[in-house]
Coordinates of C-alpha atoms and ligand atoms in Angstrom, one line a residue:
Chain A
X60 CA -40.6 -23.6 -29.4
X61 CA -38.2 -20.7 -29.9
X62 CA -40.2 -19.0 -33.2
X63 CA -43.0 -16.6 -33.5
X64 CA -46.1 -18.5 -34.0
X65 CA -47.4 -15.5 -35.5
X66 CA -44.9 -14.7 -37.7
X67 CA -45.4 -17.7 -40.6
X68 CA -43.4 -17.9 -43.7
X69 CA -45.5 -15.6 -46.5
X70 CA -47.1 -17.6 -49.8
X71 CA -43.6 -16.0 -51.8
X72 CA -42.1 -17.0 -49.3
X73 CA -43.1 -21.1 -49.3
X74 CA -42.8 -20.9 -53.4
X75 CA -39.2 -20.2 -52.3
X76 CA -39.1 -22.8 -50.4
X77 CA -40.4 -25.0 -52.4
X78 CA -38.4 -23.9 -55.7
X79 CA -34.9 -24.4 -53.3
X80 CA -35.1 -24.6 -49.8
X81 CA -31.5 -24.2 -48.7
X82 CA -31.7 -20.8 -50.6
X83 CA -34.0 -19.8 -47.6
X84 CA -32.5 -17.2 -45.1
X85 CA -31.6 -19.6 -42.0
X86 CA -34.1 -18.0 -40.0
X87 CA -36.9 -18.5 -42.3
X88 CA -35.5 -22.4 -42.7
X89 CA -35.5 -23.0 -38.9
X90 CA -39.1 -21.5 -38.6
X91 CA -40.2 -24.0 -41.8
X92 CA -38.3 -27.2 -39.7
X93 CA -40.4 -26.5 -36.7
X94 CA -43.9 -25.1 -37.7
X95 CA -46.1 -27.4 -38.3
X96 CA -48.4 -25.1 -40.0
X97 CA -45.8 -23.6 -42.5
X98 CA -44.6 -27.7 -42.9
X99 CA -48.3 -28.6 -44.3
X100 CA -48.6 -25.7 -46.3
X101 CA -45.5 -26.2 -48.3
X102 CA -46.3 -29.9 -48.2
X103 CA -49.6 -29.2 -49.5
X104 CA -48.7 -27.3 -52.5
X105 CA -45.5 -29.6 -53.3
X106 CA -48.4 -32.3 -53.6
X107 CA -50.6 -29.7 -56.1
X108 CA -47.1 -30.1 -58.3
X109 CA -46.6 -34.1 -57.7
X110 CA -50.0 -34.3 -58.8
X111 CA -49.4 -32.3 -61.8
X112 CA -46.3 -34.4 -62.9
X113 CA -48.8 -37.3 -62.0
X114 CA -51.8 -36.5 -64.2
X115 CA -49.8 -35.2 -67.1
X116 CA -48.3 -38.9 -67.6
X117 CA -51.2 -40.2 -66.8
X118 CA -53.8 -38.7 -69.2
X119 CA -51.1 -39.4 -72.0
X120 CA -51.2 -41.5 -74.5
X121 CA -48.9 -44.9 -74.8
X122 CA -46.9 -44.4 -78.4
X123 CA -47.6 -47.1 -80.4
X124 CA -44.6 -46.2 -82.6
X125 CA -41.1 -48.6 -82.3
X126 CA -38.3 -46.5 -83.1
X127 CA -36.4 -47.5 -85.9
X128 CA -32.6 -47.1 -86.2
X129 CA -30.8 -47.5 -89.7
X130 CA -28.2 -50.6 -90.2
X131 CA -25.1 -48.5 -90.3
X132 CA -23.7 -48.1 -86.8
X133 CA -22.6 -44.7 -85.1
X134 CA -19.3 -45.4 -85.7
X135 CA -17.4 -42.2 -86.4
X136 CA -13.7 -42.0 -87.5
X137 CA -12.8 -40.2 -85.0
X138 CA -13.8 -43.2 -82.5
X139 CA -12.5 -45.6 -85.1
X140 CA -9.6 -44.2 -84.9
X141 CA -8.9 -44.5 -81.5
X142 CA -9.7 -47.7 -81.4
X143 CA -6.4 -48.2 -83.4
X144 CA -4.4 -46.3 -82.3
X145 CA -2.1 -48.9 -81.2
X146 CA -1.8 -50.6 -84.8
X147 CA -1.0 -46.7 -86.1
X148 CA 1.4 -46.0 -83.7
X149 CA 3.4 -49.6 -84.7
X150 CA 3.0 -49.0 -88.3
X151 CA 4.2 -44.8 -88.1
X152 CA 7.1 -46.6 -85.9
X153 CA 8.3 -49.0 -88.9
X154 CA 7.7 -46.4 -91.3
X155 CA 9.8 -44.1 -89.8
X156 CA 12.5 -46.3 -88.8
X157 CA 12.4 -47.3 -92.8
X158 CA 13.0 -44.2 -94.0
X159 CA 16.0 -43.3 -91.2
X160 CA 18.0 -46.4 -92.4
X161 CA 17.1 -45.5 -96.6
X162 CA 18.6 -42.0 -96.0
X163 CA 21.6 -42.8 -93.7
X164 CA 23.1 -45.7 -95.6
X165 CA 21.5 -45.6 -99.5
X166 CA 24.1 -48.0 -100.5
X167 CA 24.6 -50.5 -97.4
X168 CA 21.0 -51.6 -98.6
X169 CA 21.2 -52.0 -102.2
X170 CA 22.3 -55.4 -103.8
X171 CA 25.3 -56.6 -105.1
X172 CA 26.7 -55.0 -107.6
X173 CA 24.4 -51.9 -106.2
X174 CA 26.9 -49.2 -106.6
X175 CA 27.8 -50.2 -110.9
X176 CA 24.1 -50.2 -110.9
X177 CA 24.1 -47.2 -109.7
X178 CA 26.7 -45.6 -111.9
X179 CA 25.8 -46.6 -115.5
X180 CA 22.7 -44.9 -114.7
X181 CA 24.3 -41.6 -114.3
X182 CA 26.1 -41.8 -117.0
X183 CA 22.9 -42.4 -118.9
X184 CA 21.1 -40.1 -117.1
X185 CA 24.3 -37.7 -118.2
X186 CA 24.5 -38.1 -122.2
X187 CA 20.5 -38.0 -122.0
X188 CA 21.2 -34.5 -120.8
X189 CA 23.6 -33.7 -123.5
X190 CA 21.2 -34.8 -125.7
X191 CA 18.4 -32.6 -123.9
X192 CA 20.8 -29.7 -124.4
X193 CA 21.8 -30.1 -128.2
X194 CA 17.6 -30.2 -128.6
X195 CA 17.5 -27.4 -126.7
X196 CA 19.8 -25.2 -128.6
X197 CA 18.7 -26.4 -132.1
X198 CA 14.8 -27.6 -131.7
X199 CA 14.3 -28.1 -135.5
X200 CA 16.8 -30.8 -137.6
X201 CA 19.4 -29.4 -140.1
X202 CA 17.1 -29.4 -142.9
X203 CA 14.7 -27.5 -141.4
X204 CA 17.2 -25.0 -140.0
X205 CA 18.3 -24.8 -143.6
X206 CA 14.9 -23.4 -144.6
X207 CA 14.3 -21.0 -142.3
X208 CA 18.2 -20.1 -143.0
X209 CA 19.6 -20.6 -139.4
X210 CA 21.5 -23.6 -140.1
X211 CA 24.4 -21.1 -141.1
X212 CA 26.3 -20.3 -138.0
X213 CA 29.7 -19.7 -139.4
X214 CA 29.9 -15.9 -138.8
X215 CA 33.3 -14.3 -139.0
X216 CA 35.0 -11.7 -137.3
X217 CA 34.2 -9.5 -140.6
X218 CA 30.8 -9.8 -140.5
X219 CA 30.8 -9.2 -137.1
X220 CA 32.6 -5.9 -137.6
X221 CA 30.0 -5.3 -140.5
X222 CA 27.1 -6.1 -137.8
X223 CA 27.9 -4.6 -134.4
X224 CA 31.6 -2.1 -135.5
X225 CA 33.9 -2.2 -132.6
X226 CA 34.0 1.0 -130.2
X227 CA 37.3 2.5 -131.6
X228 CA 39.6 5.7 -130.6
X229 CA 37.1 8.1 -131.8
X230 CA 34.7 8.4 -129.3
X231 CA 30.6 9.3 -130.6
X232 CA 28.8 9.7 -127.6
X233 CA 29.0 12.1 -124.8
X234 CA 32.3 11.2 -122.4
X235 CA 31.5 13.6 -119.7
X236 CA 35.6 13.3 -118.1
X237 CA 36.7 14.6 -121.3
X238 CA 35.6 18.2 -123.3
X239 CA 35.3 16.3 -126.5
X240 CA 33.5 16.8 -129.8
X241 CA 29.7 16.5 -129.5
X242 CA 28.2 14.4 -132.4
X243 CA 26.8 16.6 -135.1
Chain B
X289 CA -44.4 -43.8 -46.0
X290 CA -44.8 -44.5 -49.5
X291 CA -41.9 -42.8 -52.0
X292 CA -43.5 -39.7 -53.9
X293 CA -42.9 -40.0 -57.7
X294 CA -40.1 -37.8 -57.7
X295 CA -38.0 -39.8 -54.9
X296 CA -39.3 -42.9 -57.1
X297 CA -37.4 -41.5 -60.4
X298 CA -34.3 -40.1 -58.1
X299 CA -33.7 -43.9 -57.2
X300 CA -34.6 -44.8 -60.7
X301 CA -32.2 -42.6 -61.6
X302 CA -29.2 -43.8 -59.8
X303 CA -29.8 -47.7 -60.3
X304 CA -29.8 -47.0 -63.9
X305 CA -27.3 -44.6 -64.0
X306 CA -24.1 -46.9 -64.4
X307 CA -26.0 -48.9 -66.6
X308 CA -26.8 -46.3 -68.9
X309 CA -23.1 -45.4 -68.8
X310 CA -22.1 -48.1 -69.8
X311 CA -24.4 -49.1 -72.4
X312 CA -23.7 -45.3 -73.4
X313 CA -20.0 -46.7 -74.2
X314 CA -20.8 -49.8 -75.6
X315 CA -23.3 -48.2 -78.4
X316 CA -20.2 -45.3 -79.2
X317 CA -17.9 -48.5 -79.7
X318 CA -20.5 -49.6 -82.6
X319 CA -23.0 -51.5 -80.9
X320 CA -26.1 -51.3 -81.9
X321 CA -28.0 -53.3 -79.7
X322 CA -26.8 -51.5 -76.6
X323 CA -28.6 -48.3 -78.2
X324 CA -31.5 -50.0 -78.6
X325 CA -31.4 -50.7 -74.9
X326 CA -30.7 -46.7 -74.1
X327 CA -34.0 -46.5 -76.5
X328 CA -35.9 -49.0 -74.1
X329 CA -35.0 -47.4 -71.3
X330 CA -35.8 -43.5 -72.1
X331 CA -38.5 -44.4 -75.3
X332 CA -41.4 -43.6 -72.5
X333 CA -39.5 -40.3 -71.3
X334 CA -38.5 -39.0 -74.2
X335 CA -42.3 -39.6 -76.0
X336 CA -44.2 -37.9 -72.9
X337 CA -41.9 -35.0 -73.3
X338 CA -42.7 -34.8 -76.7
X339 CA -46.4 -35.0 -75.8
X340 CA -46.6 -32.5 -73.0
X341 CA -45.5 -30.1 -75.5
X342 CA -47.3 -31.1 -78.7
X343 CA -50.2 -32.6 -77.1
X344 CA -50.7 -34.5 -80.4
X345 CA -49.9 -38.4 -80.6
X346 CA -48.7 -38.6 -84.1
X347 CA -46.7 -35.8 -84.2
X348 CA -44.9 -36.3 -80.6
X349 CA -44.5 -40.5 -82.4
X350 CA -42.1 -38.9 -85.3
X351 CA -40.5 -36.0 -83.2
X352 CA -39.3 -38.8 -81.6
X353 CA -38.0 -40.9 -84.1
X354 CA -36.4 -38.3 -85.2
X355 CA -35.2 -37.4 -81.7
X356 CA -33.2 -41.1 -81.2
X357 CA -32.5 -41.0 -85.1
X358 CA -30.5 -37.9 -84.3
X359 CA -29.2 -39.3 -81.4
X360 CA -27.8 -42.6 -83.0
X361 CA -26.1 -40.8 -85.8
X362 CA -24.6 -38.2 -83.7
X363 CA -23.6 -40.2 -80.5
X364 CA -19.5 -39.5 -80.8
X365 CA -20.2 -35.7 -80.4
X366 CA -21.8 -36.5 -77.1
X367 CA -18.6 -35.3 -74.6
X368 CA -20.3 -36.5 -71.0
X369 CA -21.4 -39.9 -71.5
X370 CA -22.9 -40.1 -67.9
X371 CA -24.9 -37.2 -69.1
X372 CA -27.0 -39.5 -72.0
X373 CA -30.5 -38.8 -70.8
X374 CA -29.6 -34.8 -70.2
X375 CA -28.4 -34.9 -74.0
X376 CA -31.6 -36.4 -75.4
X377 CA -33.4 -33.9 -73.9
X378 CA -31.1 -31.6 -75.3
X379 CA -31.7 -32.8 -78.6
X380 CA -36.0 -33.3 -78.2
X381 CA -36.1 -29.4 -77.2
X382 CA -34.7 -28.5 -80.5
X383 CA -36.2 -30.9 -82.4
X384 CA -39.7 -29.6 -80.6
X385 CA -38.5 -26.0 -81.9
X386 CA -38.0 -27.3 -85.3
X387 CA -41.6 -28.8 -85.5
X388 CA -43.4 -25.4 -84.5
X389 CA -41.0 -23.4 -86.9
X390 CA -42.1 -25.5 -89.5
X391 CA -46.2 -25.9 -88.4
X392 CA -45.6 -21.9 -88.1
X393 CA -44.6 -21.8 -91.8
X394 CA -47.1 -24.3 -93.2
X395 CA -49.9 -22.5 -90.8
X396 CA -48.5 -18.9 -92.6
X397 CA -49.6 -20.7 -96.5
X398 CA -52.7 -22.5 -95.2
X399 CA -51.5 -26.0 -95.2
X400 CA -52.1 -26.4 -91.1
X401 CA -54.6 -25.5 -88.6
X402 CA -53.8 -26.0 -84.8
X403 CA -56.7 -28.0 -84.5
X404 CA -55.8 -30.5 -87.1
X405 CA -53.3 -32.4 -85.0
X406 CA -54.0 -32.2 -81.3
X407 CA -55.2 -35.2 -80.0
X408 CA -58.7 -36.4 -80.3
X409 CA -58.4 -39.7 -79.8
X410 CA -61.0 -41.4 -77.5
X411 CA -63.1 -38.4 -77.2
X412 CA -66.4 -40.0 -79.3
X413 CA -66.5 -43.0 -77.1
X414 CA -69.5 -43.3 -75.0
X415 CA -68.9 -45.6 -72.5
X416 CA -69.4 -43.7 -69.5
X417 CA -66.4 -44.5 -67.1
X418 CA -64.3 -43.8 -70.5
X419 CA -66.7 -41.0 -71.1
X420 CA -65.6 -39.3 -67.9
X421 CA -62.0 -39.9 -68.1
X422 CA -61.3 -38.2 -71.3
X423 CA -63.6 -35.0 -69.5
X424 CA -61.0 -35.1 -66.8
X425 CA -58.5 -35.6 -69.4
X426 CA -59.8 -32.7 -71.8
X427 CA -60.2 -30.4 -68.8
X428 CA -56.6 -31.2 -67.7
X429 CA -55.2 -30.6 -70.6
X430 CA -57.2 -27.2 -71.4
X431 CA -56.2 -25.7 -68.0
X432 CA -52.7 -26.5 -68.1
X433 CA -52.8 -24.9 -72.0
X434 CA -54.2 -22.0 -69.9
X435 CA -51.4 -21.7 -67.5
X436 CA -48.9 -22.4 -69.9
X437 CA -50.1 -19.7 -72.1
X438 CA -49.8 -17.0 -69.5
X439 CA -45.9 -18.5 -69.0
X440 CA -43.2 -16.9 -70.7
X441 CA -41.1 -19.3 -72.9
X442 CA -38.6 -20.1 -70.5
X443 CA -40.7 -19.8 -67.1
X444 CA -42.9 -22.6 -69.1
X445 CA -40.1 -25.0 -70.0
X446 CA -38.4 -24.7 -66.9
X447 CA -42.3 -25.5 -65.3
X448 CA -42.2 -28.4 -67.7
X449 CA -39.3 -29.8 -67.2
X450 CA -39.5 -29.5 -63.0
X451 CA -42.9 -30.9 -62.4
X452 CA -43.8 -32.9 -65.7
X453 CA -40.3 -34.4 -66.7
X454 CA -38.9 -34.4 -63.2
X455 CA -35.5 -32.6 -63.7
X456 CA -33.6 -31.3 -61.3
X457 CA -32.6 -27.9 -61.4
X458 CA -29.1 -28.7 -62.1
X459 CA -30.0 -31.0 -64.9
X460 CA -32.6 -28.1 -66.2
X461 CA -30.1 -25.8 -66.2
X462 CA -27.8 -28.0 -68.2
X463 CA -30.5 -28.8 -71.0
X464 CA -31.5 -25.0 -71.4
X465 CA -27.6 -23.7 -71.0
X466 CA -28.8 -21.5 -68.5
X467 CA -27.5 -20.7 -65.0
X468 CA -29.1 -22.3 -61.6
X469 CA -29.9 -18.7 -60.4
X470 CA -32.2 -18.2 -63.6
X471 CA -34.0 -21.3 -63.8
X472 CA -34.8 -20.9 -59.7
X473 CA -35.9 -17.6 -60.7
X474 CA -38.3 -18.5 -63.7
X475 CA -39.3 -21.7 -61.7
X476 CA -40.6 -19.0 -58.8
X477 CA -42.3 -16.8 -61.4
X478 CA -43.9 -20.1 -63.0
X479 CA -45.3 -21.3 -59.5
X480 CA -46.7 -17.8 -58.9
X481 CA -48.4 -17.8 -61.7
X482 CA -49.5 -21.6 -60.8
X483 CA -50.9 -20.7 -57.4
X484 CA -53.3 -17.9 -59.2
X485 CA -54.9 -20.7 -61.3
X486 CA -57.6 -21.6 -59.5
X487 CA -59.1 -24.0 -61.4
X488 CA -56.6 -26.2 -62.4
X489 CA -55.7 -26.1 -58.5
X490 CA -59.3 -27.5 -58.1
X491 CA -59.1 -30.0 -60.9
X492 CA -56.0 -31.7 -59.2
X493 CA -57.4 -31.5 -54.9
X494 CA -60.6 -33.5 -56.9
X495 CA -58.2 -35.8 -58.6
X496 CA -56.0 -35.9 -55.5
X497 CA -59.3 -36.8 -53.3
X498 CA -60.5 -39.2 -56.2
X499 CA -57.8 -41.1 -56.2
Ligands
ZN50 ZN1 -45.1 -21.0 -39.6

C-alpha cells in the first residue's frame, strides 16, 4: 500500500467527497480508492442519504388526484405557424409574382378594348375635376351669391383704381436712394 | 450487487429519456394524448416534490394541477425539449413559492394556521402495525422539519432536490439557475449540518437495520 494508514481523509473532507469526488485533490482521491476504512466511511454516510431519499418517498402519501388538462391543445401560433411555413412561402411566392406582372405591364393584362376603357374614364375622371373646381371657387349657387352680394364680379379697371390707386411718379413713402420729400 | 435507488433512477432516466423527447414533440405539435403520457410518467415525481415541501396532501394534489396545467398551456416556450422533466421542476419550484406567498398573506389576516393543512391523515388509527408506521412516519417527518429549519433557503433546496428528488448537480443547477460551484458548495454546507443531526441519523441506521 503506498498511503499513510494514519493519515485518513477528515469528516469535511468525505462530505467532499461525497458532494463531488473528482473535485478531491488527487492525493486525497488515491488515498479514498485504496483505504478501505475511508471507502466504508463514505459508503456509510452516502447510505444515511439513500436512506433519506428512501423514507421520504416512502412515508408519502399516493395522490389520489388525476390531473385534468383543458380541451384546447397547446398549440401556439408560433408553432402553428411553422407548421406552414411551406403553404406561406407558396402563397407570398404567387402573391409577389402577381403584383410584378400588374405593375410591369398594366395594360398587357387588361381585356379587349382595355385601353378605351381606360381612357373614357379619364376623361370623366377630368370634367369631374372641373366640376370640383367651379364648386370650389363658388360653393353657394348664383342666387345665393346674389344675396350675400358676391355674385357681382365685374370689377373694372376704375373701381380698381378707386380701391387699391396705382403707385404713380410721386413717391409717399421713404425711398432711401433718393433725398426726397418725407410725407407730412 | 443490487442497484442503489439512485443508479435505479439514472437508468430510469436514460430509457425514458428519448421517449420523453419524443413525446415532448409530439404534445408541442398539438397532441394531447402524448401529454398526458409525459403526465403519467412524472405525475408521481412531480406530486412527491410537491409533498416534501408542503408536507400536506391536499395542498401538494392542486400545486400540482396547477403545475402540469401550467405546463400544458405554456409548452412552446419550453426551448430544450430533452430538458422536459428539468422544466417541470422549474415550473413546481415557483409554483411552491407562489403557495407560501399566498398562505404567508392569508396567515398575516387570520384566514390560515400552519397546522390547518399538514397532513394528518392516518394518525387516529389504532391498529398497531399502522400505529407504529405513522410514529416512524411523524418522527421522520418532524426531524427532517428540524434539519431543514436550520438550512438556509438554498442549502435546503439544493438538500432536497440531491437526496429526496435525485437530481444531479448539473440538473440542480439548471432548475435553481445557479452555477455547479454554488450548489456543490451549499450541498457541502447542507451535509454538515446533516451529519450534526443526531437523531434523525439514528432514526434512519433503525430504519436501515429494520428493513
Ligand atoms: Zn483512510
Amino acid at each position: 500500500m503506498s498511503f499513510d494508514k494514519s493519515v485518513h481523509l477528515s469528516e469535511d473532507q468525505l462530505l467532499m467527497a461525497i458532494v463531488e469526488e473528482s473535485d478531491l485533490p488527487i492525493s486525497l482521491r488515491e488515498h479514498l480508492f485504496t483505504c478501505p476504512k475511508c471507502r466504508a466511511d463514505k459508503v456509510r454516510f452516502e447510505q444515511k442519504l439513500t436512506q433519506v431519499g428512501r423514507m421520504a418517498k416512502y412515508y408519502t402519501p399516493p395522490s389520489k388526484q388525476r390531473i385534468l388538462l383543458p380541451e384546447s391543445e397547446p398549440r401556439s401560433f408560433y408553432l402553428w405557424f411553422r407548421g406552414q411555413q411551406a403553404a406561406f412561402g407558396l402563397a407570398l411566392t404567387v402573391a409577389m409574382l402577381i403584383l410584378v406582372v400588374w405593375w410591369t405591364a398594366p395594360f398587357k393584362i387588361t381585356p379587349e378594348g382595355g385601353v378605351e376603357i381606360t381612357a373614357r374614364e379619364m376623361q370623366e375622371a377630368e370634367s369631374l375635376m372641373t366640376e370640383i373646381s367651379i364648386l370650389a371657387e363658388n360653393a353657394l349657387p348664383t342666387v345665393y351669391l346674389d344675396i350675400i352680394g358676391e355674385s357681382y364680379t365685374g370689377f373694372d379697371e376704375e373701381f380698381m383704381q378707386f380701391i387699391i390707386p396705382s403707385i404713380n411718379k410721386e413717391p409717399q413713402s421713404y425711398d432711401p436712394g433718393t433725398k426726397g420729400v418725407m410725407p407730412c | 450487487m443490487p442497484l442503489s435507488d439512485q443508479e435505479k433512477h439514472n437508468s430510469k432516466a436514460m430509457e425514458t429519456a428519448s421517449q420523453v423527447t419524443a413525446l415532448v414533440n409530439q404534445a408541442r405539435a398539438g397532441s394531447k394524448s402524448a401529454f398526458e403520457q409525459l403526465v403519467d410518467l412524472f405525475h408521481e415525481d412531480i406530486f412527491r416534490m410537491v409533498y416534501y415541501r408542503t408536507r400536506a396532501r391536499m395542498d401538494a394534489e392542486d400545486i400540482t394541477q396547477e403545475i402540469f396545467l401550467n405546463a400544458f398551456k405554456s409548452l412552446s416556450k419550453l426551448k430544450k425539449v430533452e430538458q422536459f422533466r428539468i422544466w417541470l421542476f422549474k415550473i413546481g419550484l415557483n409554483r411552491i413559492r407562489d403557495f407560501y406567498r399566498k398562505k404567508r398573506v392569508r396567515s398575516i389576516f387570520g384566514a390560515y394556521s400552519d397546522d390547518d393543512n399538514i397532513d394528518q391523515s392516518d394518525t387516529t388509527n389504532n391498529d398497531q402495525p399502522e400505529a407504529l408506521n405513522n410514529l416512524m412516519k411523524h418522527e421522520f417527518w418532524k426531524h427532517i422539519g428540524l434539519l431543514l429549519e436550520k438550512l438556509s433557503r438554498m442549502e435546503r433546496e439544493v438538500f432536497l432536490l440531491r437526496f429526496m428528488d435525485h437530481l444531479n448537480i448539473r440538473e440542480i443547477s439548471q432548475v435553481l439557475k445557479s452555477s455547479e460551484s454554488s450548489v456543490k458548495t451549499h450541498l457541502y454546507r447542507a451535509l454538515q449540518k446533516f451529519r450534526k443531526e443526531s437523531e434523525l441519523i439514528n432514526l434512519l441506521k433503525e430504519e436501515v437495520t429494520s428493513q
